[in-house]
Short mmCIF file of C-alpha atoms in Angstrom, two decimals:
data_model
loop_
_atom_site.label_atom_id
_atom_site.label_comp_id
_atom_site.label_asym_id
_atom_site.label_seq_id
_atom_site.Cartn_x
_atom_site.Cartn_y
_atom_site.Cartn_z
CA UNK Z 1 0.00 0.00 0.00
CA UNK Z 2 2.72 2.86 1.24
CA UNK Z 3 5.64 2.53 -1.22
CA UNK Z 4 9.21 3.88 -0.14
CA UNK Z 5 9.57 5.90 -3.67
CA UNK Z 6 6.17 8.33 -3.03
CA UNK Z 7 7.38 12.07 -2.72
CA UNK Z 8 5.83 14.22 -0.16
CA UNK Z 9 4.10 17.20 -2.28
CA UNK Z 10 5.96 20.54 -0.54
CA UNK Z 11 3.35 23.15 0.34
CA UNK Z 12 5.13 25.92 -0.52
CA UNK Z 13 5.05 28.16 -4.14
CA UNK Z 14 6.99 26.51 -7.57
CA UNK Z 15 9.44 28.88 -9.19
CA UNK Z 16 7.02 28.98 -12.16
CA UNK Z 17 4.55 30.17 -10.10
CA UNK Z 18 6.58 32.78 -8.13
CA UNK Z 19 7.78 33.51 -11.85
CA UNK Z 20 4.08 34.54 -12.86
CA UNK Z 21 3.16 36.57 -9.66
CA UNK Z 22 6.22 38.48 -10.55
CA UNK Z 23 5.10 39.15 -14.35
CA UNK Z 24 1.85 40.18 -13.36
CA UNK Z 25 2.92 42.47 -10.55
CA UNK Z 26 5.34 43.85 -12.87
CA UNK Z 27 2.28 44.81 -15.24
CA UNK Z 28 0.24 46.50 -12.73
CA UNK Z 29 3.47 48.32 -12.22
CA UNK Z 30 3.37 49.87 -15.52
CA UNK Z 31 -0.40 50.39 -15.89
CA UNK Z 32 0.06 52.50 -12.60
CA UNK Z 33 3.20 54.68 -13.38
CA UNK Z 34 1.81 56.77 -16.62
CA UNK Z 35 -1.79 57.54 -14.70
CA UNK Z 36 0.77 58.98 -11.63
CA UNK Z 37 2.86 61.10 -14.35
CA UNK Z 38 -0.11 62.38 -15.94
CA UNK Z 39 -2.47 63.20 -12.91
CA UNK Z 40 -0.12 63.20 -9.36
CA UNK Z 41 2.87 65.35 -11.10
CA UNK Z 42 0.55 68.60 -12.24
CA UNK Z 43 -1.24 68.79 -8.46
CA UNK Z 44 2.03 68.72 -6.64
CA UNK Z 45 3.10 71.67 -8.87
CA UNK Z 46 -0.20 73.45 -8.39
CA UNK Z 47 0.29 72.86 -4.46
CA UNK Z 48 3.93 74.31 -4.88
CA UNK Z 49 3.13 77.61 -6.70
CA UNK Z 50 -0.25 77.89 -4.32
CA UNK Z 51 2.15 77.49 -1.50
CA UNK Z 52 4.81 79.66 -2.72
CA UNK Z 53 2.25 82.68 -3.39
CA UNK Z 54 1.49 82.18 0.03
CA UNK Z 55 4.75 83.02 1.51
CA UNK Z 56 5.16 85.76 -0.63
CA UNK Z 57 1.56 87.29 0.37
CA UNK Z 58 2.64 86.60 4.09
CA UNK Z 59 5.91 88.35 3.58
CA UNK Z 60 4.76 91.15 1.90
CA UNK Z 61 1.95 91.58 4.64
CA UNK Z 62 4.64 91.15 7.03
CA UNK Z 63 6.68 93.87 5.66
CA UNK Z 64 3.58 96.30 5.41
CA UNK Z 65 3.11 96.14 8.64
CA UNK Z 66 6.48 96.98 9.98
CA UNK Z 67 7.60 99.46 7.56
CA UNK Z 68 5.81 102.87 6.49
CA UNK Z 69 6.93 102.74 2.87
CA UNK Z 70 4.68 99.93 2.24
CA UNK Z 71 4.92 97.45 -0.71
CA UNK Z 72 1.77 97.91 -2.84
CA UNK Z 73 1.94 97.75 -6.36
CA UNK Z 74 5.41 96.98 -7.59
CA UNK Z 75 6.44 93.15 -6.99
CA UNK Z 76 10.23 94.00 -5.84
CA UNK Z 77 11.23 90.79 -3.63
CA UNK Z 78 14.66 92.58 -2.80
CA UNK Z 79 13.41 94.78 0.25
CA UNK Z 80 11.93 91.17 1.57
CA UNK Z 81 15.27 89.51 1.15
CA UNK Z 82 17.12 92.17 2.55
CA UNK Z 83 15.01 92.49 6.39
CA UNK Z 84 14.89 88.79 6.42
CA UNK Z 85 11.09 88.36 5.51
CA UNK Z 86 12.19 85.63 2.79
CA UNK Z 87 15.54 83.70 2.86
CA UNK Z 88 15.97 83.63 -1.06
CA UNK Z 89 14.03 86.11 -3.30
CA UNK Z 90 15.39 83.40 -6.46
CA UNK Z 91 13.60 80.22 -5.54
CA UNK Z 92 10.69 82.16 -6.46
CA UNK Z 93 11.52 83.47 -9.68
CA UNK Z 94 11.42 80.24 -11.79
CA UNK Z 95 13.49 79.30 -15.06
CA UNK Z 96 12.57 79.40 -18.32
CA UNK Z 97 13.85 76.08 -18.82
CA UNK Z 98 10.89 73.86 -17.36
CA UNK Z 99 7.79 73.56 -19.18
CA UNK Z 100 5.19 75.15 -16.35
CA UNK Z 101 7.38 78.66 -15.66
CA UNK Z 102 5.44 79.98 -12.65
CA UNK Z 103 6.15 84.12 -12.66
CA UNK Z 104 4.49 86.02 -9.44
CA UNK Z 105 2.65 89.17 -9.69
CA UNK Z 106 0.77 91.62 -7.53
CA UNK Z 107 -2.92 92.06 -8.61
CA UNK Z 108 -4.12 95.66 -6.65
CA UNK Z 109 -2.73 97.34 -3.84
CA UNK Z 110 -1.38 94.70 -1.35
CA UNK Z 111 -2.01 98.11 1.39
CA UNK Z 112 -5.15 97.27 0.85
CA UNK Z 113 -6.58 93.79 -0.02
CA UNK Z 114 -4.18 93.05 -3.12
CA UNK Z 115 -3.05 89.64 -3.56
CA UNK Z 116 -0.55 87.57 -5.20
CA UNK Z 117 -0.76 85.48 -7.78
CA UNK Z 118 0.79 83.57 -10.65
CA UNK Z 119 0.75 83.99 -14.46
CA UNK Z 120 0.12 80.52 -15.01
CA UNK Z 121 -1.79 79.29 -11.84
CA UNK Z 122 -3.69 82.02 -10.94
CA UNK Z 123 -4.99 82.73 -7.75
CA UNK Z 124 -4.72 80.76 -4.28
CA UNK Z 125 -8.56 82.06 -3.56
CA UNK Z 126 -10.05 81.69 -7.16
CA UNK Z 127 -13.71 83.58 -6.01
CA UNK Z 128 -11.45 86.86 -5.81
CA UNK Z 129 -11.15 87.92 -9.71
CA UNK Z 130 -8.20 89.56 -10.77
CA UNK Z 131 -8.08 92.49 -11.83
CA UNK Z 132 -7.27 94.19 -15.18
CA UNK Z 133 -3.66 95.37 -15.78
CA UNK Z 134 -3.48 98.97 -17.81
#
């Protein structure tokens, strides 16, 4: 009944099978990494330049308050850099090397309720328009 030349099966995985888990992981893989280039990439750069006109509107405020020659209408980042209300005044002026080139304006008088925004992006609070530039 019980021969001496029967094999216990193993219960663990073949290498063909750990073989074919590996293929098919390896094409989720790639079904995965062109939706994250096309979709993840563009909202972390939104979220950067949102962020980014965020300090600058805080530093500017910042400034305003402090100072009696206040900054209002012309976007000079030097005065900022100078009394230590931003650290670098050239990560925010982006290259034109990359293909989304975010470039910071003021839109009205920051004295009174102006705000920055981008050329690109826009706005960080899109239900304020902008206003026209003469």
């Amino acid at each position: 009944m019980f021969s001496a030349n029967k094999k216990k099966k193993s219960s663990g995985f073949t290498f063909v099978e750990l073989l074919i888990v590996i293929f098919i992981i390896g094409i989720l893989i790639n079904m995965i990494i062109p939706k994250y280039n096309r979709c993840v990439r563009p909202n972390a750069r939104v979220k950067s330049c949102y962020s980014n006109i965020r300090v600058l509107q805080g530093a500017i405020e910042m400034y305003n308050m402090d100072h009696m020659t206040m900054i209002s209408t012309s976007f000079d980042l030097k005065p900022l850099e100078d009394e230590n209300y931003l650290k670098k005044a050239e990560q925010f002026v982006s290259p034109n090397t990359s293909e989304v080139s975010c470039k910071y304006d003021i839109d009205g008088d920051m004295s009174s309720g102006g705000q920055v925004y981008c050329h690109y992006h826009g706005s960080v609070d899109p239900g304020i328009p902008r206003q026209a530039k003469n």
